PDB file of C-alpha atoms in Angstrom:
ATOM      1  CA  UNK M   1       5.855  -3.714  25.242  1.00 62.00           C
ATOM      2  CA  UNK M   2       5.417   0.253  24.615  1.00 73.00           C
ATOM      3  CA  UNK M   3       4.492   1.048  21.554  1.00 81.00           C
ATOM      4  CA  UNK M   4       6.358   3.952  19.288  1.00 88.00           C
ATOM      5  CA  UNK M   5       4.709   6.519  17.780  1.00 88.00           C
ATOM      6  CA  UNK M   6       5.928   8.023  13.999  1.00 91.00           C
ATOM      7  CA  UNK M   7       5.265   9.419  11.412  1.00 95.00           C
ATOM      8  CA  UNK M   8       6.634   8.306   8.114  1.00 97.00           C
ATOM      9  CA  UNK M   9       7.056   9.653   4.848  1.00 97.00           C
ATOM     10  CA  UNK M  10       9.172   7.983   2.215  1.00 96.00           C
ATOM     11  CA  UNK M  11      13.328   8.886   1.872  1.00 93.00           C
ATOM     12  CA  UNK M  12      14.418   7.062  -1.236  1.00 92.00           C
ATOM     13  CA  UNK M  13      12.126   7.937  -4.234  1.00 97.00           C
ATOM     14  CA  UNK M  14      13.739   9.437  -7.713  1.00 97.00           C
ATOM     15  CA  UNK M  15      11.123   8.510  -9.340  1.00 98.00           C
ATOM     16  CA  UNK M  16       8.487   9.715  -7.344  1.00 98.00           C
ATOM     17  CA  UNK M  17       7.709  13.857  -6.418  1.00 98.00           C
ATOM     18  CA  UNK M  18       5.147  15.277  -5.080  1.00 98.00           C
ATOM     19  CA  UNK M  19       4.805  18.793  -6.323  1.00 98.00           C
ATOM     20  CA  UNK M  20       2.031  20.312  -4.817  1.00 98.00           C
ATOM     21  CA  UNK M  21      -1.115  19.959  -2.546  1.00 98.00           C
ATOM     22  CA  UNK M  22      -4.338  21.851  -1.935  1.00 98.00           C
ATOM     23  CA  UNK M  23      -7.720  22.276  -3.155  1.00 97.00           C
ATOM     24  CA  UNK M  24      -8.994  18.735  -2.736  1.00 96.00           C
ATOM     25  CA  UNK M  25      -6.228  17.966  -5.391  1.00 96.00           C
ATOM     26  CA  UNK M  26      -2.426  16.759  -5.819  1.00 98.00           C
ATOM     27  CA  UNK M  27      -0.240  16.924  -8.149  1.00 98.00           C
ATOM     28  CA  UNK M  28       2.431  14.371  -8.667  1.00 98.00           C
ATOM     29  CA  UNK M  29       4.979  13.018 -11.095  1.00 98.00           C
ATOM     30  CA  UNK M  30       6.150   9.721 -11.455  1.00 98.00           C
ATOM     31  CA  UNK M  31       8.839   9.375 -13.632  1.00 98.00           C
ATOM     32  CA  UNK M  32       8.502  12.144 -16.557  1.00 97.00           C
ATOM     33  CA  UNK M  33       5.425  12.022 -16.025  1.00 98.00           C
ATOM     34  CA  UNK M  34       2.928  15.045 -14.124  1.00 98.00           C
ATOM     35  CA  UNK M  35      -0.759  14.114 -13.476  1.00 98.00           C
ATOM     36  CA  UNK M  36      -3.363  15.780 -10.768  1.00 97.00           C
ATOM     37  CA  UNK M  37      -6.066  13.863  -9.312  1.00 95.00           C
ATOM     38  CA  UNK M  38      -8.234  14.396  -6.525  1.00 94.00           C
ATOM     39  CA  UNK M  39      -7.363  14.471  -2.689  1.00 95.00           C
ATOM     40  CA  UNK M  40     -10.245  14.932  -0.034  1.00 92.00           C
ATOM     41  CA  UNK M  41      -7.618  15.570   2.565  1.00 93.00           C
ATOM     42  CA  UNK M  42      -5.955  18.139   0.770  1.00 97.00           C
ATOM     43  CA  UNK M  43      -8.566  20.872   2.487  1.00 97.00           C
ATOM     44  CA  UNK M  44      -6.147  23.553   1.981  1.00 98.00           C
ATOM     45  CA  UNK M  45      -4.688  26.407  -0.232  1.00 98.00           C
ATOM     46  CA  UNK M  46      -2.718  25.519  -3.386  1.00 98.00           C
ATOM     47  CA  UNK M  47       0.774  27.002  -3.461  1.00 98.00           C
ATOM     48  CA  UNK M  48       0.826  26.936  -7.070  1.00 98.00           C
ATOM     49  CA  UNK M  49      -1.536  29.169  -9.343  1.00 97.00           C
ATOM     50  CA  UNK M  50      -3.976  26.923 -10.913  1.00 96.00           C
ATOM     51  CA  UNK M  51      -2.603  28.113 -14.552  1.00 96.00           C
ATOM     52  CA  UNK M  52       1.119  26.365 -13.242  1.00 97.00           C
ATOM     53  CA  UNK M  53      -0.914  22.929 -12.434  1.00 97.00           C
ATOM     54  CA  UNK M  54      -2.672  23.112 -16.066  1.00 95.00           C
ATOM     55  CA  UNK M  55       0.482  23.664 -18.093  1.00 96.00           C
ATOM     56  CA  UNK M  56       2.857  21.366 -15.625  1.00 98.00           C
ATOM     57  CA  UNK M  57       0.318  18.194 -15.575  1.00 97.00           C
ATOM     58  CA  UNK M  58       0.064  15.623 -18.619  1.00 98.00           C
ATOM     59  CA  UNK M  59      -3.080  14.329 -17.811  1.00 97.00           C
ATOM     60  CA  UNK M  60      -6.129  15.358 -15.163  1.00 96.00           C
ATOM     61  CA  UNK M  61      -8.493  13.268 -13.477  1.00 95.00           C
ATOM     62  CA  UNK M  62     -12.000  14.158 -13.694  1.00 91.00           C
ATOM     63  CA  UNK M  63     -14.265  13.266 -11.782  1.00 85.00           C
ATOM     64  CA  UNK M  64     -17.826  11.394 -12.744  1.00 83.00           C
ATOM     65  CA  UNK M  65     -21.298  13.639 -11.277  1.00 79.00           C
ATOM     66  CA  UNK M  66     -22.443  11.423  -8.739  1.00 73.00           C
ATOM     67  CA  UNK M  67     -19.131   8.758  -8.286  1.00 73.00           C
ATOM     68  CA  UNK M  68     -16.133  10.629  -6.684  1.00 66.00           C
ATOM     69  CA  UNK M  69     -13.886   7.467  -7.373  1.00 69.00           C
ATOM     70  CA  UNK M  70     -15.364   6.711 -10.801  1.00 80.00           C
ATOM     71  CA  UNK M  71     -14.469   9.692 -13.929  1.00 86.00           C
ATOM     72  CA  UNK M  72     -11.598   9.742 -16.585  1.00 91.00           C
ATOM     73  CA  UNK M  73      -8.384  10.818 -18.055  1.00 95.00           C
ATOM     74  CA  UNK M  74      -8.309  14.201 -19.712  1.00 95.00           C
ATOM     75  CA  UNK M  75      -4.796  13.963 -21.620  1.00 95.00           C
ATOM     76  CA  UNK M  76      -2.941  17.514 -21.796  1.00 93.00           C
ATOM     77  CA  UNK M  77       0.425  16.739 -22.775  1.00 94.00           C
ATOM     78  CA  UNK M  78       1.744  13.588 -24.819  1.00 95.00           C
ATOM     79  CA  UNK M  79       1.637  10.609 -22.988  1.00 96.00           C
ATOM     80  CA  UNK M  80       1.200   6.514 -22.637  1.00 96.00           C
ATOM     81  CA  UNK M  81      -1.730   5.227 -21.372  1.00 95.00           C
ATOM     82  CA  UNK M  82       1.389   2.704 -19.291  1.00 97.00           C
ATOM     83  CA  UNK M  83       4.782   3.662 -18.163  1.00 98.00           C
ATOM     84  CA  UNK M  84       7.216   2.000 -15.448  1.00 98.00           C
ATOM     85  CA  UNK M  85       9.339   3.413 -12.815  1.00 98.00           C
ATOM     86  CA  UNK M  86      11.740   2.349 -10.350  1.00 98.00           C
ATOM     87  CA  UNK M  87      12.167   2.611  -6.639  1.00 98.00           C
ATOM     88  CA  UNK M  88      15.769   1.436  -5.520  1.00 97.00           C
ATOM     89  CA  UNK M  89      16.731   2.116  -1.442  1.00 94.00           C
ATOM     90  CA  UNK M  90      18.940   1.371   0.861  1.00 89.00           C
ATOM     91  CA  UNK M  91      18.428  -1.979   1.580  1.00 86.00           C
ATOM     92  CA  UNK M  92      19.352  -2.615  -1.941  1.00 93.00           C
ATOM     93  CA  UNK M  93      15.819  -2.798  -3.372  1.00 95.00           C
ATOM     94  CA  UNK M  94      14.985  -2.374  -6.984  1.00 97.00           C
ATOM     95  CA  UNK M  95      11.716  -2.231  -7.612  1.00 98.00           C
ATOM     96  CA  UNK M  96      10.123  -1.461 -11.197  1.00 98.00           C
ATOM     97  CA  UNK M  97       6.529  -0.700 -10.954  1.00 98.00           C
ATOM     98  CA  UNK M  98       4.086  -1.035 -13.679  1.00 98.00           C
ATOM     99  CA  UNK M  99       1.839   2.162 -14.189  1.00 98.00           C
ATOM    100  CA  UNK M 100      -1.337   2.752 -15.887  1.00 97.00           C
ATOM    101  CA  UNK M 101      -4.215   5.607 -16.142  1.00 95.00           C
ATOM    102  CA  UNK M 102      -7.239   3.776 -14.822  1.00 91.00           C
ATOM    103  CA  UNK M 103     -11.274   4.662 -14.859  1.00 85.00           C
ATOM    104  CA  UNK M 104     -10.858   4.875 -10.229  1.00 84.00           C
ATOM    105  CA  UNK M 105      -8.049   7.756 -10.395  1.00 87.00           C
ATOM    106  CA  UNK M 106      -5.447   5.607  -9.024  1.00 91.00           C
ATOM    107  CA  UNK M 107      -2.934   4.149 -11.124  1.00 96.00           C
ATOM    108  CA  UNK M 108      -1.379   0.884  -9.517  1.00 96.00           C
ATOM    109  CA  UNK M 109       1.209   2.959  -6.579  1.00 96.00           C
ATOM    110  CA  UNK M 110       0.674   4.017  -3.834  1.00 97.00           C
ATOM    111  CA  UNK M 111       4.196   5.870  -3.111  1.00 98.00           C
ATOM    112  CA  UNK M 112       3.836   6.598   0.903  1.00 97.00           C
ATOM    113  CA  UNK M 113       3.972   2.993   1.041  1.00 97.00           C
ATOM    114  CA  UNK M 114       7.524   2.822   0.075  1.00 97.00           C
ATOM    115  CA  UNK M 115       7.925   2.783   3.700  1.00 97.00           C
ATOM    116  CA  UNK M 116       6.722  -0.554   4.339  1.00 97.00           C
ATOM    117  CA  UNK M 117       8.424  -1.514   1.810  1.00 97.00           C
ATOM    118  CA  UNK M 118      11.446  -0.566   3.416  1.00 97.00           C
ATOM    119  CA  UNK M 119      10.667  -1.849   6.394  1.00 97.00           C
ATOM    120  CA  UNK M 120       9.959  -5.576   5.192  1.00 97.00           C
ATOM    121  CA  UNK M 121      13.434  -5.451   2.582  1.00 95.00           C
ATOM    122  CA  UNK M 122      15.334  -4.387   6.195  1.00 95.00           C
ATOM    123  CA  UNK M 123      13.742  -7.357   8.262  1.00 96.00           C
ATOM    124  CA  UNK M 124      13.738 -10.172   6.220  1.00 95.00           C
ATOM    125  CA  UNK M 125      17.914  -9.148   5.716  1.00 91.00           C
ATOM    126  CA  UNK M 126      18.052  -9.789   9.230  1.00 87.00           C
ATOM    127  CA  UNK M 127      16.249 -13.126   9.196  1.00 89.00           C
ATOM    128  CA  UNK M 128      19.226 -14.776   8.225  1.00 80.00           C
ATOM    129  CA  UNK M 129      19.090 -18.147   5.518  1.00 79.00           C
ATOM    130  CA  UNK M 130      15.894 -19.867   6.898  1.00 88.00           C
ATOM    131  CA  UNK M 131      13.133 -18.368   3.944  1.00 92.00           C
ATOM    132  CA  UNK M 132      10.013 -16.531   5.702  1.00 96.00           C
ATOM    133  CA  UNK M 133       6.378 -17.438   4.638  1.00 98.00           C
ATOM    134  CA  UNK M 134       4.796 -13.985   4.177  1.00 98.00           C
ATOM    135  CA  UNK M 135       0.946 -13.257   3.665  1.00 98.00           C
ATOM    136  CA  UNK M 136       0.294 -10.341   1.768  1.00 98.00           C
ATOM    137  CA  UNK M 137      -3.609  -9.717   2.183  1.00 98.00           C
ATOM    138  CA  UNK M 138      -5.385  -7.018   0.009  1.00 97.00           C
ATOM    139  CA  UNK M 139      -2.149  -6.782  -1.973  1.00 96.00           C
ATOM    140  CA  UNK M 140      -3.894  -5.334  -4.847  1.00 95.00           C
ATOM    141  CA  UNK M 141      -0.168  -4.464  -7.417  1.00 96.00           C
ATOM    142  CA  UNK M 142       2.422  -6.066  -5.630  1.00 97.00           C
ATOM    143  CA  UNK M 143       4.945  -3.927  -4.517  1.00 98.00           C
ATOM    144  CA  UNK M 144       5.130  -5.613  -0.890  1.00 98.00           C
ATOM    145  CA  UNK M 145       4.945  -9.009  -2.281  1.00 98.00           C
ATOM    146  CA  UNK M 146       7.680  -8.391  -4.917  1.00 98.00           C
ATOM    147  CA  UNK M 147      10.181  -6.606  -2.327  1.00 98.00           C
ATOM    148  CA  UNK M 148       9.691  -9.794   0.099  1.00 98.00           C
ATOM    149  CA  UNK M 149      10.198 -11.906  -2.345  1.00 98.00           C
ATOM    150  CA  UNK M 150      12.907  -9.960  -3.040  1.00 97.00           C
ATOM    151  CA  UNK M 151      14.569 -11.160   0.027  1.00 95.00           C
ATOM    152  CA  UNK M 152      14.187 -14.580  -0.133  1.00 95.00           C
ATOM    153  CA  UNK M 153      10.719 -15.099   1.408  1.00 97.00           C
ATOM    154  CA  UNK M 154       7.832 -18.077  -0.084  1.00 98.00           C
ATOM    155  CA  UNK M 155       5.394 -15.009  -0.741  1.00 98.00           C
ATOM    156  CA  UNK M 156       1.213 -15.648  -0.717  1.00 98.00           C
ATOM    157  CA  UNK M 157      -0.052 -12.397  -3.131  1.00 98.00           C
ATOM    158  CA  UNK M 158      -4.018 -12.113  -2.320  1.00 98.00           C
ATOM    159  CA  UNK M 159      -6.090  -9.784  -3.939  1.00 96.00           C
ATOM    160  CA  UNK M 160     -10.062 -10.178  -4.923  1.00 94.00           C
ATOM    161  CA  UNK M 161      -9.381  -8.509  -8.356  1.00 93.00           C
ATOM    162  CA  UNK M 162      -8.410 -11.202 -11.250  1.00 94.00           C
ATOM    163  CA  UNK M 163      -6.728  -7.859 -12.884  1.00 95.00           C
ATOM    164  CA  UNK M 164      -5.017  -6.942 -10.325  1.00 95.00           C
ATOM    165  CA  UNK M 165      -2.874 -10.266  -9.644  1.00 97.00           C
ATOM    166  CA  UNK M 166      -2.366  -9.772 -13.151  1.00 97.00           C
ATOM    167  CA  UNK M 167      -0.811  -6.437 -13.280  1.00 97.00           C
ATOM    168  CA  UNK M 168       1.560  -7.908  -9.780  1.00 98.00           C
ATOM    169  CA  UNK M 169       2.676 -10.661 -12.507  1.00 98.00           C
ATOM    170  CA  UNK M 170       4.182  -7.691 -14.295  1.00 98.00           C
ATOM    171  CA  UNK M 171       5.512  -6.205 -11.713  1.00 98.00           C
ATOM    172  CA  UNK M 172       7.415  -9.389 -10.362  1.00 98.00           C
ATOM    173  CA  UNK M 173       9.146  -9.899 -13.703  1.00 98.00           C
ATOM    174  CA  UNK M 174       9.458  -6.484 -14.565  1.00 98.00           C
ATOM    175  CA  UNK M 175      11.842  -6.443 -11.280  1.00 98.00           C
ATOM    176  CA  UNK M 176      13.438  -9.910 -12.253  1.00 98.00           C
ATOM    177  CA  UNK M 177      11.661 -11.550  -9.664  1.00 98.00           C
ATOM    178  CA  UNK M 178       9.816 -15.563  -9.484  1.00 97.00           C
ATOM    179  CA  UNK M 179       7.426 -18.051  -7.872  1.00 98.00           C
ATOM    180  CA  UNK M 180       4.763 -15.596  -6.055  1.00 98.00           C
ATOM    181  CA  UNK M 181       1.665 -17.955  -5.324  1.00 98.00           C
ATOM    182  CA  UNK M 182      -1.272 -15.728  -6.532  1.00 98.00           C
ATOM    183  CA  UNK M 183      -4.703 -16.291  -5.061  1.00 97.00           C
ATOM    184  CA  UNK M 184      -7.579 -14.411  -5.908  1.00 97.00           C
ATOM    185  CA  UNK M 185     -10.087 -14.913  -3.039  1.00 96.00           C
ATOM    186  CA  UNK M 186     -11.835 -12.874   0.007  1.00 95.00           C
ATOM    187  CA  UNK M 187      -9.309 -12.135   2.129  1.00 96.00           C
ATOM    188  CA  UNK M 188     -11.415 -12.946   5.902  1.00 96.00           C
ATOM    189  CA  UNK M 189     -12.732 -16.469   3.775  1.00 96.00           C
ATOM    190  CA  UNK M 190      -8.901 -17.260   2.841  1.00 97.00           C
ATOM    191  CA  UNK M 191      -7.977 -16.544   6.317  1.00 98.00           C
ATOM    192  CA  UNK M 192     -10.604 -18.920   8.314  1.00 98.00           C
ATOM    193  CA  UNK M 193      -9.766 -21.736   6.234  1.00 98.00           C
ATOM    194  CA  UNK M 194      -5.564 -21.248   6.784  1.00 98.00           C
ATOM    195  CA  UNK M 195      -6.348 -20.888  10.220  1.00 98.00           C
ATOM    196  CA  UNK M 196      -8.404 -24.220   9.998  1.00 98.00           C
ATOM    197  CA  UNK M 197      -5.312 -26.092   8.199  1.00 98.00           C
ATOM    198  CA  UNK M 198      -2.540 -24.731  10.825  1.00 97.00           C
ATOM    199  CA  UNK M 199      -0.731 -23.433   8.260  1.00 98.00           C
ATOM    200  CA  UNK M 200       1.833 -20.853   9.923  1.00 97.00           C
ATOM    201  CA  UNK M 201       3.298 -17.440   8.475  1.00 98.00           C
ATOM    202  CA  UNK M 202       6.349 -15.261  10.340  1.00 97.00           C
ATOM    203  CA  UNK M 203       5.189 -12.012   7.629  1.00 98.00           C
ATOM    204  CA  UNK M 204       1.730 -10.724   7.669  1.00 98.00           C
ATOM    205  CA  UNK M 205       0.979  -7.640   5.460  1.00 98.00           C
ATOM    206  CA  UNK M 206      -2.373  -6.230   5.121  1.00 97.00           C
ATOM    207  CA  UNK M 207      -3.640  -3.448   3.364  1.00 95.00           C
ATOM    208  CA  UNK M 208      -7.378  -3.464   3.721  1.00 94.00           C
ATOM    209  CA  UNK M 209      -9.575  -1.268   1.967  1.00 88.00           C
ATOM    210  CA  UNK M 210     -12.415   1.353   4.124  1.00 84.00           C
ATOM    211  CA  UNK M 211     -15.272  -0.908   1.580  1.00 84.00           C
ATOM    212  CA  UNK M 212     -14.887  -3.253  -0.750  1.00 86.00           C
ATOM    213  CA  UNK M 213     -15.970  -6.464  -2.200  1.00 88.00           C
ATOM    214  CA  UNK M 214     -14.727 -10.355  -2.561  1.00 87.00           C
ATOM    215  CA  UNK M 215     -14.718 -12.022  -5.986  1.00 87.00           C
ATOM    216  CA  UNK M 216     -17.750 -13.848  -5.164  1.00 88.00           C
ATOM    217  CA  UNK M 217     -19.698 -10.156  -3.911  1.00 87.00           C
ATOM    218  CA  UNK M 218     -18.116 -10.942  -0.195  1.00 87.00           C
ATOM    219  CA  UNK M 219     -18.904  -7.780   1.208  1.00 90.00           C
ATOM    220  CA  UNK M 220     -15.603  -6.128   3.003  1.00 86.00           C
ATOM    221  CA  UNK M 221     -16.587  -2.930   5.938  1.00 88.00           C
ATOM    222  CA  UNK M 222     -13.383  -2.215   7.757  1.00 90.00           C
ATOM    223  CA  UNK M 223     -14.917  -1.639  11.126  1.00 89.00           C
ATOM    224  CA  UNK M 224     -17.417  -4.538  10.980  1.00 93.00           C
ATOM    225  CA  UNK M 225     -14.698  -7.347   9.934  1.00 94.00           C
ATOM    226  CA  UNK M 226     -11.211  -5.798  10.592  1.00 95.00           C
ATOM    227  CA  UNK M 227     -11.093  -6.838  14.574  1.00 96.00           C
ATOM    228  CA  UNK M 228     -11.923 -10.572  13.229  1.00 97.00           C
ATOM    229  CA  UNK M 229      -9.648 -10.531  11.271  1.00 97.00           C
ATOM    230  CA  UNK M 230      -6.907  -9.957  13.134  1.00 98.00           C
ATOM    231  CA  UNK M 231      -7.665 -12.353  15.432  1.00 98.00           C
ATOM    232  CA  UNK M 232      -7.069 -14.967  12.744  1.00 98.00           C
ATOM    233  CA  UNK M 233      -4.099 -13.531  12.000  1.00 98.00           C
ATOM    234  CA  UNK M 234      -3.050 -13.707  15.486  1.00 97.00           C
ATOM    235  CA  UNK M 235      -3.574 -17.014  15.069  1.00 98.00           C
ATOM    236  CA  UNK M 236      -1.243 -17.372  11.504  1.00 98.00           C
ATOM    237  CA  UNK M 237       1.780 -15.876  12.547  1.00 98.00           C
ATOM    238  CA  UNK M 238       4.754 -17.454  13.769  1.00 96.00           C
ATOM    239  CA  UNK M 239       4.768 -15.961  17.488  1.00 94.00           C
ATOM    240  CA  UNK M 240       8.921 -16.544  17.818  1.00 92.00           C
ATOM    241  CA  UNK M 241       9.975 -15.366  13.967  1.00 94.00           C
ATOM    242  CA  UNK M 242       7.980 -12.722  12.744  1.00 96.00           C
ATOM    243  CA  UNK M 243       6.871  -9.233  11.220  1.00 97.00           C
ATOM    244  CA  UNK M 244       3.485  -7.987  11.156  1.00 98.00           C
ATOM    245  CA  UNK M 245       2.023  -5.232   8.612  1.00 98.00           C
ATOM    246  CA  UNK M 246      -1.009  -2.693   8.692  1.00 97.00           C
ATOM    247  CA  UNK M 247      -1.879  -0.498   6.847  1.00 95.00           C
ATOM    248  CA  UNK M 248      -5.840   1.171   6.553  1.00 92.00           C
ATOM    249  CA  UNK M 249      -6.965   4.261   4.720  1.00 86.00           C
ATOM    250  CA  UNK M 250      -9.847   5.852   6.515  1.00 72.00           C
ATOM    251  CA  UNK M 251     -10.869   8.829   7.902  1.00 69.00           C
ATOM    252  CA  UNK M 252     -12.725   8.001  10.838  1.00 74.00           C
ATOM    253  CA  UNK M 253      -9.404   5.488  12.307  1.00 83.00           C
ATOM    254  CA  UNK M 254      -6.354   6.386  13.948  1.00 90.00           C
ATOM    255  CA  UNK M 255      -3.182   4.480  14.702  1.00 92.00           C
ATOM    256  CA  UNK M 256      -4.361   4.389  18.916  1.00 93.00           C
ATOM    257  CA  UNK M 257      -7.534   2.130  16.839  1.00 93.00           C
ATOM    258  CA  UNK M 258      -5.183  -0.560  15.217  1.00 93.00           C
ATOM    259  CA  UNK M 259      -2.806  -0.467  18.161  1.00 94.00           C
ATOM    260  CA  UNK M 260      -6.064  -1.244  20.837  1.00 94.00           C
ATOM    261  CA  UNK M 261      -6.576  -4.128  17.678  1.00 95.00           C
ATOM    262  CA  UNK M 262      -3.530  -5.687  17.686  1.00 95.00           C
ATOM    263  CA  UNK M 263      -2.812  -5.778  21.184  1.00 93.00           C
ATOM    264  CA  UNK M 264      -5.732  -7.795  21.599  1.00 94.00           C
ATOM    265  CA  UNK M 265      -5.293 -10.400  18.482  1.00 96.00           C
ATOM    266  CA  UNK M 266      -1.833 -11.288  18.691  1.00 96.00           C
ATOM    267  CA  UNK M 267      -0.026 -13.376  21.693  1.00 88.00           C
ATOM    268  CA  UNK M 268       3.342 -12.083  21.778  1.00 91.00           C
ATOM    269  CA  UNK M 269       4.652  -8.089  20.163  1.00 95.00           C
ATOM    270  CA  UNK M 270       7.960  -6.763  19.635  1.00 95.00           C
ATOM    271  CA  UNK M 271       9.339  -3.648  19.001  1.00 96.00           C
ATOM    272  CA  UNK M 272       5.891  -2.387  18.358  1.00 96.00           C
ATOM    273  CA  UNK M 273       5.600   1.002  16.353  1.00 96.00           C
ATOM    274  CA  UNK M 274       1.988   3.014  15.260  1.00 96.00           C
ATOM    275  CA  UNK M 275       1.110   6.187  13.629  1.00 96.00           C
ATOM    276  CA  UNK M 276       0.855   8.298  10.230  1.00 95.00           C
ATOM    277  CA  UNK M 277       2.419   7.554   6.786  1.00 96.00           C
ATOM    278  CA  UNK M 278       2.467  11.054   5.006  1.00 97.00           C
ATOM    279  CA  UNK M 279       4.032  12.263   1.887  1.00 98.00           C
ATOM    280  CA  UNK M 280       5.216  15.945   1.305  1.00 98.00           C
ATOM    281  CA  UNK M 281       4.932  18.331  -0.849  1.00 98.00           C
ATOM    282  CA  UNK M 282       7.936  20.690  -2.430  1.00 98.00           C
ATOM    283  CA  UNK M 283       6.448  23.271  -0.306  1.00 98.00           C
ATOM    284  CA  UNK M 284       6.802  21.444   2.794  1.00 98.00           C
ATOM    285  CA  UNK M 285       2.833  20.739   3.237  1.00 98.00           C
ATOM    286  CA  UNK M 286       2.501  17.003   4.641  1.00 98.00           C
ATOM    287  CA  UNK M 287      -0.244  15.441   2.897  1.00 97.00           C
ATOM    288  CA  UNK M 288      -1.307  12.119   5.806  1.00 95.00           C
ATOM    289  CA  UNK M 289      -2.311   9.743   3.586  1.00 94.00           C
ATOM    290  CA  UNK M 290      -3.568   7.359   6.261  1.00 93.00           C
ATOM    291  CA  UNK M 291      -2.040   5.334   9.388  1.00 95.00           C
ATOM    292  CA  UNK M 292      -0.037   1.994   9.767  1.00 96.00           C
ATOM    293  CA  UNK M 293       0.706  -0.319  12.970  1.00 97.00           C
ATOM    294  CA  UNK M 294       3.631  -2.886  12.895  1.00 97.00           C
ATOM    295  CA  UNK M 295       6.471  -4.658  14.847  1.00 97.00           C
ATOM    296  CA  UNK M 296       8.857  -7.568  14.877  1.00 97.00           C
ATOM    297  CA  UNK M 297      10.666 -10.258  16.478  1.00 95.00           C
ATOM    298  CA  UNK M 298      13.917  -9.181  17.581  1.00 85.00           C
ATOM    299  CA  UNK M 299      14.968 -12.752  16.699  1.00 66.00           C
TER     300      UNK M 299
END
């Protein structure tokens, strides 16, 4: 089946806004607080003056010398270390998400992923009364897991970082959900065991990093490991009643690579689509934030 090629950006955010981008930075509003953070793909000029960024930002992330990911937050206006925001979509999904200023510039949320939460909730709403089993790998702080659980799915949420699992539990509870199954493990090893056990899932969600480590130091390199992982997922996914969401953030990857990988890994692919996720700032500049590939059965 021919894939649909799309560029997608969330449409339902009220508590999030991308204000400006440029100069390798982005200026964002999360609820009542505005943050400025590094953004390697924002290679163009800022639309607002630097003085305006300084005036607006409650906090700025300053990178550590020699480490582009690690650094510290410089608080410029009074704001808490931890706070919550809401996400609501047209399907009636309501997520309450806990945010925090971490030393790795992340705050527990990738706003562009709301596109995938919408897709998951829309798909599961049409799956009927029988609960779907959903596996979320590299699941981070769990918004996709909570979205799936909100529509009755039996969710297994896996991440290699125990602290992130704890964060995910807070998001589940704040969103008035329960009974997600939490796994701290290496994604590839877990999926290998699931294949040996003959397990089957109706939904699989993957958001693998370019590089990472498992809980026992297992090495993950996207280019080296993603093909094997997808082949294993192809054995786990129900061929008749299913959905699949793959998201990747790697400057060297295009969605055509994802399409080729999926075609070689899954027996049956219906209603496929692939492309880019992006956020648009208030000056209509589009910031690319990863590629996706997804499909779902016609059931």
